[in-house]
Every structure is written in structure tokens, then in C-alpha cells.
Tab-separated table of C-alpha atoms in Angstrom:
chain	number	residue	atom	x	y	z
A	1	MET	CA	105.930	27.769	-144.098
A	2	LEU	CA	107.666	24.926	-145.876
A	3	HIS	CA	111.369	24.433	-145.408
A	4	ALA	CA	113.265	24.593	-148.653
A	5	GLY	CA	115.588	21.616	-148.451
A	6	PRO	CA	119.137	22.248	-149.649
A	7	SER	CA	120.185	20.829	-152.993
A	8	THR	CA	123.888	20.901	-152.170
A	9	GLU	CA	126.031	21.222	-149.092
A	10	ALA	CA	126.752	24.813	-150.108
A	11	ASP	CA	123.076	25.630	-149.598
A	12	PHE	CA	123.094	24.281	-146.061
A	13	ILE	CA	123.145	26.802	-143.209
A	14	PRO	CA	124.511	25.039	-140.075
A	15	GLY	CA	122.642	25.531	-136.856
A	16	ASP	CA	119.344	26.697	-138.373
A	17	ALA	CA	116.942	25.661	-135.588
A	18	GLY	CA	113.733	27.351	-136.724
A	19	HIS	CA	110.804	24.936	-136.478
A	20	CYS	CA	109.171	24.566	-139.856
A	21	ARG	CA	107.105	21.984	-141.669
A	22	TRP	CA	108.987	19.428	-143.696
A	23	THR	CA	107.628	17.677	-146.755
A	24	GLN	CA	108.155	13.996	-147.492
A	25	ALA	CA	110.039	14.911	-150.665
A	26	GLU	CA	112.454	17.195	-148.791
A	27	ALA	CA	113.144	14.555	-146.155
A	28	GLU	CA	113.634	11.845	-148.785
A	29	LYS	CA	116.159	14.028	-150.587
A	30	ILE	CA	118.186	14.489	-147.412
A	31	TYR	CA	117.928	10.797	-146.433
A	32	ASN	CA	119.351	9.833	-149.841
A	33	PHE	CA	122.315	12.220	-149.747
A	34	PRO	CA	125.684	10.516	-150.275
A	35	PHE	CA	126.439	8.937	-146.901
A	36	ASN	CA	129.368	11.199	-146.069
A	37	ASP	CA	127.373	14.319	-146.940
A	38	LEU	CA	124.465	13.126	-144.812
A	39	LEU	CA	126.722	12.466	-141.824
A	40	TYR	CA	128.439	15.831	-142.254
A	41	ARG	CA	125.150	17.683	-142.283
A	42	ALA	CA	123.695	15.732	-139.349
A	43	HIS	CA	126.807	16.164	-137.227
A	44	THR	CA	126.968	19.873	-137.998
A	45	VAL	CA	123.360	20.300	-136.851
A	46	HIS	CA	124.055	18.181	-133.772
A	47	ARG	CA	127.159	20.169	-132.819
A	48	ALA	CA	125.229	23.439	-133.186
A	49	HIS	CA	122.737	22.408	-130.487
A	50	PHE	CA	124.467	19.886	-128.223
A	51	ASP	CA	127.819	18.968	-126.767
A	52	PRO	CA	128.796	16.252	-129.291
A	53	ASN	CA	130.584	14.181	-126.652
A	54	ALA	CA	127.849	14.124	-123.985
A	55	ILE	CA	125.288	11.311	-123.862
A	56	GLN	CA	122.100	11.376	-121.813
A	57	MET	CA	121.844	8.287	-119.598
A	58	SER	CA	118.359	6.935	-118.887
A	59	ARG	CA	117.176	3.849	-117.043
A	60	LEU	CA	114.004	1.959	-117.944
A	61	LEU	CA	112.017	-0.188	-115.522
A	62	SER	CA	108.997	-2.352	-116.290
A	63	ILE	CA	106.596	-1.581	-113.452
A	64	LYS	CA	103.875	-3.856	-114.836
A	65	THR	CA	104.847	-6.622	-117.243
A	66	GLY	CA	102.858	-8.679	-119.746
A	67	GLY	CA	99.194	-9.330	-120.370
A	68	CYS	CA	98.654	-6.280	-122.583
A	69	ALA	CA	95.404	-6.223	-124.559
A	70	GLU	CA	97.042	-4.572	-127.581
A	71	ASP	CA	98.214	-6.706	-130.524
A	72	CYS	CA	101.451	-4.833	-131.349
A	73	GLY	CA	103.259	-7.302	-133.583
A	74	TYR	CA	106.697	-6.512	-132.182
A	75	CYS	CA	105.915	-6.838	-128.494
A	76	SER	CA	106.706	-9.666	-126.087
A	77	GLN	CA	104.092	-8.312	-123.676
A	78	SER	CA	101.044	-8.661	-125.924
A	79	ALA	CA	98.471	-11.183	-124.709
A	80	HIS	CA	97.744	-11.991	-128.379
A	81	TYR	CA	100.990	-13.905	-128.942
A	82	PRO	CA	102.537	-17.008	-127.312
A	83	THR	CA	105.790	-15.318	-126.272
A	84	GLY	CA	106.015	-17.173	-122.963
A	85	LEU	CA	106.002	-13.993	-120.884
A	86	ARG	CA	103.924	-14.190	-117.734
A	87	ALA	CA	101.825	-11.205	-116.716
A	88	SER	CA	102.627	-9.462	-113.449
A	89	LYS	CA	100.854	-6.995	-111.208
A	90	LEU	CA	101.852	-3.378	-110.812
A	91	MET	CA	105.018	-3.039	-108.734
A	92	GLU	CA	104.830	-1.599	-105.247
A	93	VAL	CA	105.876	2.033	-105.029
A	94	GLU	CA	108.748	1.454	-102.605
A	95	ARG	CA	110.283	-1.206	-104.832
A	96	VAL	CA	110.188	1.174	-107.797
A	97	LEU	CA	111.850	3.916	-105.742
A	98	ALA	CA	114.528	1.506	-104.523
A	99	GLU	CA	115.366	0.663	-108.145
A	100	ALA	CA	115.394	4.360	-108.995
A	101	ARG	CA	117.945	5.042	-106.254
A	102	LYS	CA	120.208	2.369	-107.739
A	103	ALA	CA	119.843	3.920	-111.183
A	104	ARG	CA	120.661	7.393	-109.861
A	105	ASP	CA	123.702	6.100	-108.001
A	106	GLY	CA	124.801	4.392	-111.199
A	107	GLY	CA	124.800	7.659	-113.148
A	108	ALA	CA	121.330	7.719	-114.732
A	109	THR	CA	119.698	11.143	-114.803
A	110	ARG	CA	116.314	10.127	-116.215
A	111	TYR	CA	114.151	7.316	-114.875
A	112	CYS	CA	111.592	5.819	-117.231
A	113	MET	CA	108.790	3.579	-115.972
A	114	GLY	CA	106.713	1.437	-118.330
A	115	ALA	CA	103.512	-0.536	-117.799
A	116	ALA	CA	102.049	-3.012	-120.298
A	117	TRP	CA	98.596	-1.478	-120.499
A	118	ARG	CA	96.262	-0.311	-123.246
A	119	SER	CA	95.631	2.571	-120.865
A	120	PRO	CA	95.945	2.949	-117.086
A	121	LYS	CA	92.954	2.220	-114.882
A	122	GLU	CA	91.868	4.850	-112.401
A	123	ARG	CA	92.569	2.487	-109.498
A	124	ASP	CA	96.260	2.495	-110.463
A	125	MET	CA	96.677	6.247	-110.786
A	126	GLU	CA	97.378	6.857	-107.088
A	127	ALA	CA	100.363	4.495	-107.165
A	128	ILE	CA	101.590	5.946	-110.462
A	129	VAL	CA	101.442	9.475	-109.058
A	130	ALA	CA	103.381	8.346	-105.976
A	131	MET	CA	106.086	6.837	-108.196
A	132	VAL	CA	106.460	10.067	-110.154
A	133	SER	CA	106.659	12.176	-106.992
A	134	GLY	CA	109.129	9.789	-105.375
A	135	VAL	CA	111.507	9.655	-108.335
A	136	ARG	CA	111.442	13.450	-108.674
A	137	ALA	CA	112.349	13.705	-104.987
A	138	LEU	CA	115.492	11.704	-105.803
A	139	GLY	CA	116.567	14.494	-108.161
A	140	MET	CA	115.964	12.584	-111.405
A	141	GLU	CA	113.891	13.400	-114.453
A	142	THR	CA	110.766	11.266	-114.643
A	143	CYS	CA	109.266	9.519	-117.652
A	144	MET	CA	106.264	7.204	-117.915
A	145	THR	CA	104.879	5.017	-120.689
A	146	LEU	CA	101.456	3.653	-119.783
A	147	GLY	CA	99.590	3.410	-123.087
A	148	MET	CA	96.843	5.803	-124.108
A	149	LEU	CA	95.975	8.686	-121.784
A	150	THR	CA	92.863	10.813	-121.438
A	151	PRO	CA	93.161	14.578	-120.881
A	152	ALA	CA	92.230	14.067	-117.206
A	153	GLN	CA	94.925	11.419	-116.691
A	154	SER	CA	97.474	13.635	-118.424
A	155	GLU	CA	96.585	16.503	-116.108
A	156	LYS	CA	96.931	14.272	-113.057
A	157	LEU	CA	100.415	13.168	-114.114
A	158	ALA	CA	101.385	16.763	-114.852
A	159	GLU	CA	100.276	17.817	-111.383
A	160	ALA	CA	102.469	15.050	-109.928
A	161	GLY	CA	105.426	16.588	-111.777
A	162	LEU	CA	105.921	14.091	-114.608
A	163	ASP	CA	108.633	15.452	-116.885
A	164	TYR	CA	108.203	13.231	-119.959
A	165	TYR	CA	105.615	10.861	-121.383
A	166	ASN	CA	106.689	8.211	-123.884
A	167	HIS	CA	104.214	7.147	-126.541
A	168	ASN	CA	105.839	5.982	-129.768
A	169	ILE	CA	104.045	6.238	-133.083
A	170	ASP	CA	106.093	3.175	-134.123
A	171	THR	CA	106.031	3.625	-137.912
A	172	SER	CA	104.339	5.531	-140.733
A	173	GLU	CA	100.599	6.046	-140.874
A	174	ARG	CA	100.529	3.963	-144.087
A	175	PHE	CA	102.232	0.935	-142.537
A	176	TYR	CA	100.748	1.210	-139.054
A	177	GLY	CA	97.806	-1.151	-139.653
A	178	GLU	CA	100.196	-3.935	-140.677
A	179	ILE	CA	101.675	-3.926	-137.162
A	180	ILE	CA	98.801	-2.960	-134.837
A	181	THR	CA	95.027	-3.326	-135.256
A	182	THR	CA	93.733	-2.715	-131.719
A	183	ARG	CA	94.307	1.045	-131.870
A	184	SER	CA	94.818	3.518	-134.659
A	185	PHE	CA	97.589	5.869	-135.671
A	186	ALA	CA	95.212	8.714	-134.817
A	187	ASP	CA	94.852	7.292	-131.290
A	188	ARG	CA	98.611	7.624	-130.876
A	189	LEU	CA	98.580	11.247	-131.972
A	190	GLU	CA	95.638	12.017	-129.698
A	191	THR	CA	97.543	10.814	-126.640
A	192	LEU	CA	100.555	12.906	-127.654
A	193	ALA	CA	98.280	15.943	-127.930
A	194	ASN	CA	96.724	15.244	-124.514
A	195	VAL	CA	100.160	14.983	-122.924
A	196	ARG	CA	101.450	18.144	-124.595
A	197	ASP	CA	98.312	20.096	-123.647
A	198	ALA	CA	98.871	19.099	-120.008
A	199	GLY	CA	102.366	20.606	-120.085
A	200	ILE	CA	104.312	17.334	-120.105
A	201	LYS	CA	107.261	16.956	-122.474
A	202	VAL	CA	106.853	14.372	-125.216
A	203	CYS	CA	109.012	11.332	-125.911
A	204	ALA	CA	107.970	9.712	-129.203
A	205	GLY	CA	109.799	7.720	-131.834
A	206	GLY	CA	109.532	4.420	-133.614
A	207	ILE	CA	110.917	1.022	-134.547
A	208	LEU	CA	112.958	-0.015	-137.559
A	209	GLY	CA	112.973	-3.536	-138.956
A	210	MET	CA	109.269	-4.423	-138.951
A	211	GLY	CA	109.043	-4.837	-142.731
A	212	GLU	CA	108.549	-1.145	-143.437
A	213	THR	CA	110.116	0.660	-146.396
A	214	ALA	CA	112.602	3.514	-146.265
A	215	ASP	CA	109.725	5.811	-147.216
A	216	ASP	CA	107.822	4.602	-144.133
A	217	ARG	CA	110.776	5.440	-141.899
A	218	ILE	CA	111.050	8.875	-143.446
A	219	SER	CA	107.298	9.453	-143.118
A	220	MET	CA	107.410	8.527	-139.442
A	221	LEU	CA	110.098	11.137	-138.785
A	222	VAL	CA	108.305	13.778	-140.856
A	223	THR	CA	105.141	13.177	-138.789
A	224	LEU	CA	107.085	13.705	-135.554
A	225	ALA	CA	108.973	16.746	-136.831
A	226	ASN	CA	105.731	18.356	-138.011
A	227	LEU	CA	103.915	18.074	-134.685
A	228	PRO	CA	103.017	21.520	-133.243
A	229	VAL	CA	106.084	21.052	-131.029
A	230	PRO	CA	108.522	18.285	-132.010
A	231	PRO	CA	109.138	15.648	-129.309
A	232	GLU	CA	111.840	16.604	-126.835
A	233	SER	CA	113.038	12.989	-126.995
A	234	VAL	CA	112.964	10.755	-130.080
A	235	PRO	CA	113.786	7.085	-129.374
A	236	ILE	CA	114.805	5.111	-132.463
A	237	ASN	CA	114.557	1.377	-131.849
A	238	MET	CA	115.927	-1.517	-133.867
A	239	LEU	CA	113.467	-4.406	-133.752
A	240	ILE	CA	114.396	-7.265	-131.457
A	241	PRO	CA	112.502	-10.227	-132.988
A	242	ILE	CA	110.583	-11.940	-130.179
A	243	PRO	CA	109.925	-15.687	-130.550
A	244	GLY	CA	106.181	-16.246	-130.747
A	245	SER	CA	105.397	-12.671	-131.818
A	246	LYS	CA	104.041	-11.673	-135.223
A	247	LEU	CA	107.458	-10.325	-136.229
A	248	ALA	CA	109.540	-13.205	-134.924
A	249	ASP	CA	111.059	-13.836	-138.370
A	250	ALA	CA	111.572	-10.222	-139.442
A	251	ALA	CA	114.720	-9.547	-141.469
A	252	PRO	CA	117.425	-7.474	-139.752
A	253	VAL	CA	117.911	-3.801	-140.564
A	254	ASP	CA	120.897	-2.799	-142.670
A	255	PRO	CA	123.224	-0.862	-140.315
A	256	ILE	CA	123.857	1.907	-142.873
A	257	ASP	CA	120.110	2.399	-143.292
A	258	PHE	CA	119.771	2.601	-139.529
A	259	VAL	CA	122.464	5.292	-139.309
A	260	ARG	CA	120.750	7.202	-142.137
A	261	THR	CA	117.547	7.235	-140.093
A	262	ILE	CA	119.351	8.540	-137.013
A	263	ALA	CA	120.933	11.275	-139.131
A	264	LEU	CA	117.596	12.294	-140.625
A	265	ALA	CA	116.001	12.424	-137.172
A	266	ARG	CA	118.757	14.777	-136.017
A	267	ILE	CA	118.364	17.062	-139.051
A	268	LEU	CA	114.567	17.219	-138.908
A	269	MET	CA	114.488	17.690	-135.122
A	270	PRO	CA	117.696	19.569	-134.284
A	271	GLN	CA	116.874	20.370	-130.651
A	272	SER	CA	115.488	16.957	-129.662
A	273	HIS	CA	117.389	14.261	-127.828
A	274	VAL	CA	117.683	11.362	-130.271
A	275	ARG	CA	117.842	8.147	-128.301
A	276	LEU	CA	119.583	5.013	-129.510
A	277	SER	CA	117.153	2.601	-127.866
A	278	ALA	CA	116.293	-1.093	-128.252
A	279	GLY	CA	118.512	-3.299	-130.373
A	280	ARG	CA	121.917	-2.068	-129.250
A	281	THR	CA	122.916	-5.604	-128.268
A	282	ASP	CA	122.848	-6.484	-131.987
A	283	MET	CA	124.764	-3.385	-133.086
A	284	SER	CA	128.508	-3.368	-133.464
A	285	ASP	CA	130.488	-0.742	-131.601
A	286	GLU	CA	131.246	0.805	-134.975
A	287	THR	CA	127.536	1.142	-135.814
A	288	GLN	CA	126.859	2.774	-132.470
A	289	ALA	CA	129.796	5.134	-132.974
A	290	LEU	CA	128.364	6.215	-136.320
A	291	CYS	CA	124.976	6.762	-134.695
A	292	PHE	CA	126.533	9.003	-132.046
A	293	PHE	CA	128.351	10.970	-134.753
A	294	ALA	CA	125.091	11.271	-136.725
A	295	GLY	CA	123.321	12.835	-133.761
A	296	ALA	CA	122.195	10.170	-131.311
A	297	ASN	CA	122.848	11.551	-127.845
A	298	SER	CA	120.815	9.426	-125.467
A	299	ILE	CA	120.831	5.747	-124.481
A	300	PHE	CA	119.257	3.434	-121.959
A	301	VAL	CA	121.689	1.924	-119.488
A	302	GLY	CA	121.293	-1.321	-117.603
A	303	GLU	CA	121.005	-5.005	-118.455
A	304	THR	CA	117.391	-4.931	-119.684
A	305	LEU	CA	114.860	-2.704	-121.482
A	306	LEU	CA	111.468	-3.741	-120.118
A	307	THR	CA	111.788	-7.395	-121.189
A	308	ALA	CA	114.608	-7.208	-123.778
A	309	ASP	CA	118.353	-7.462	-123.325
A	310	ASN	CA	120.508	-4.339	-123.285
A	311	PRO	CA	124.299	-3.898	-123.201
A	312	GLY	CA	125.488	-3.804	-119.604
A	313	GLU	CA	127.117	-0.812	-117.981
A	314	ASP	CA	130.597	-2.349	-118.301
A	315	HIS	CA	130.268	-2.586	-122.078
A	316	ASP	CA	128.845	0.918	-122.374
A	317	ALA	CA	131.547	2.363	-120.137
A	318	ALA	CA	134.254	0.700	-122.230
A	319	LEU	CA	132.705	2.020	-125.456
A	320	PHE	CA	132.404	5.515	-123.992
A	321	ARG	CA	136.079	5.451	-123.026
A	322	ARG	CA	137.090	4.405	-126.539
A	323	LEU	CA	134.999	7.173	-128.108
A	324	GLY	CA	135.749	9.884	-125.561
A	325	LEU	CA	132.088	10.195	-124.605
A	326	ARG	CA	130.772	11.116	-121.163
A	327	PRO	CA	127.388	11.144	-119.415
A	328	MET	CA	125.317	14.269	-119.918
A	329	ALA	CA	124.697	16.285	-116.770
A	330	LEU	CA	121.102	16.716	-115.623
A	331	ALA	CA	119.789	20.139	-116.594
A	332	ALA	CA	118.677	22.250	-113.655
A	333	ARG	CA	114.909	22.232	-113.248
A	334	GLN	CA	113.116	25.554	-113.232
A	335	ASP	CA	111.104	24.475	-110.209
A	336	ALA	CA	114.308	23.816	-108.280
A	337	ALA	CA	115.010	27.530	-108.280
A	338	GLU	CA	111.500	28.557	-107.318
């Protein structure tokens, strides 16, 4: 069933959470609403499904940095570009768990671990499983991003108790080949299907500022919203141009366009956490405040995101105080009661 997009605010029914397929034309119409109308609609949807003043706090750790065989044009960790980043080996499990304890004690409720791989090798799976089990034992939600996964690898991570798997689709299917040539858009969707079939929640979003059009941004969100189950988490990143990478000279994203994309993500995926991810160091406090009003309700905390800078906890805490925001409490796990 196609969703009939509203033509006016009077046609809009707040809080309608039924999952339905969106068309590109419907999403474009909403994206191009007058800005105030778009924000009103997005915030109304957001308030119907979430506490509007609670923000999910996640921490991201690079457990294996650099040397990736993929040619993602935005990435400092690709071996295809002279970014100056040295490759490292997979971190030891105990070091990862020590960092997770610090994150938990600092207020993070979700711990995300990323490895610069095309896909994990079987020899590394034992350590990965131990990391997942160890972080869960600390009482935190677990998330991994390890590249492409087979059904068997997805099952193994599910058995270890992995809560979320991050695998961004990055951009629209049309524009994808301009950014990455070493794997296809269909490869991305296949991994998301493998993860979902294994019973792991999906974290998938994209990046703005890579030279894509507004239609590409809309198409990316329509693809995510029209998955059999929309992602539980949708990270929206603003490109951080990396010296030496293919996109080192990319033009910055207009802040209003960025807020429009956040608002559309919230409207198309009303029950998903929309994460304001990379690029916050280049956003003004006012831009971030508009993003939170438009439906963003998750951020990464800490000084770095994998290899990129991130606002420190002091800055985030000060912004939260000014806006009256507070960290979101960790939802009780079903298995905790079993």
C-alpha cells in the first residue's frame, strides 16, 4: 500500500506510525514543504513516538583502523588513498572492554565498535564475539560495523548477543557508483538482509556532502524507509573532507538542507532513532538545535569518531544544558527479565 502524502498541514494526522511504502514523489513533496511546515510536521511525528528532550548517547571505538581494501571516496581508512593513516591490527579484547567501561561510566548506553574491513575474516570472529559478550555483560547495548557479512557470520554475532549492526548505504543507488566501485549498492542491501534475518537490529544511514543532489538524499531515505523493516537507527552524517581522499575538496552542505534531511528521515521513519553523527564539529549549536527539534535523538559522544574529530563531552554537556536536553535511559532488555 502506498502512503498518500498530505498536500497541506490539515491533511496530516500526527502520530500515524503505520509502516507503508513511500514513493520518491511523496518524499520530495514533504522535503520541499516550507521550512516551518516541515519542522512542525517532523517535530509532531517525533513527539508522538519519543520524549523530545531525551537524546540517546552512544560511543564509537575503532577496533581495527586503516588498510581497508574498499575505495569509499569519503574514508580516511581506505588503502586506495594517501590519507596518511597507518593501518593497525585488531585491538585486544580486554582493551576494548576497558574502553567500554569508561564509556559506560561516562553516560553512554550503546557501545559501537568499528573495524576497517571489507568483511571480517573467520580468524577474527572469536575475538569479535568475545567483545560483544563482554560489552553486553557491562549492561550496554552493543553495535558492530565490520563491513559485509555472510548469513553464517550474522548468525554467529546474533548468538553472541549483538544488538545492532551498522552498515550504511551511504547515498542513493543512482549516485553510489560515483563514490564506491569495490562493492555495489546491492551488496549493501544484502548485508542488511543477512543481519535482519539473523535477528539483529539494523543501523543504516548515509552521508551528506559528497556531491549528491537533493533527490539523491531523498532517494536514500526512501530506500531505508521501504526496507521490510525500517532501520531501528538511522545515522545521518555530514561529510568531513579528508585530505588525500577522493572527496577532499567537496563543497560543504547547506545547514538548512541538512536539517531538511533530518526532518524527512524522522517523518519517513517515525519509530527509528535518527542519529546526528559525523560532522558535528562543523555544525553550529543552532544547527544542532534545529536538528534535535526536527527529530534527531541520538549522538555519538567522545572526542573522536573512528578517526574523525567529534565535539567533546564538555561541549555536548553545555549544549544539552542550554537546550534542556538529557541523556536517554537504556531500555530494559527482554533477556534481562528472562
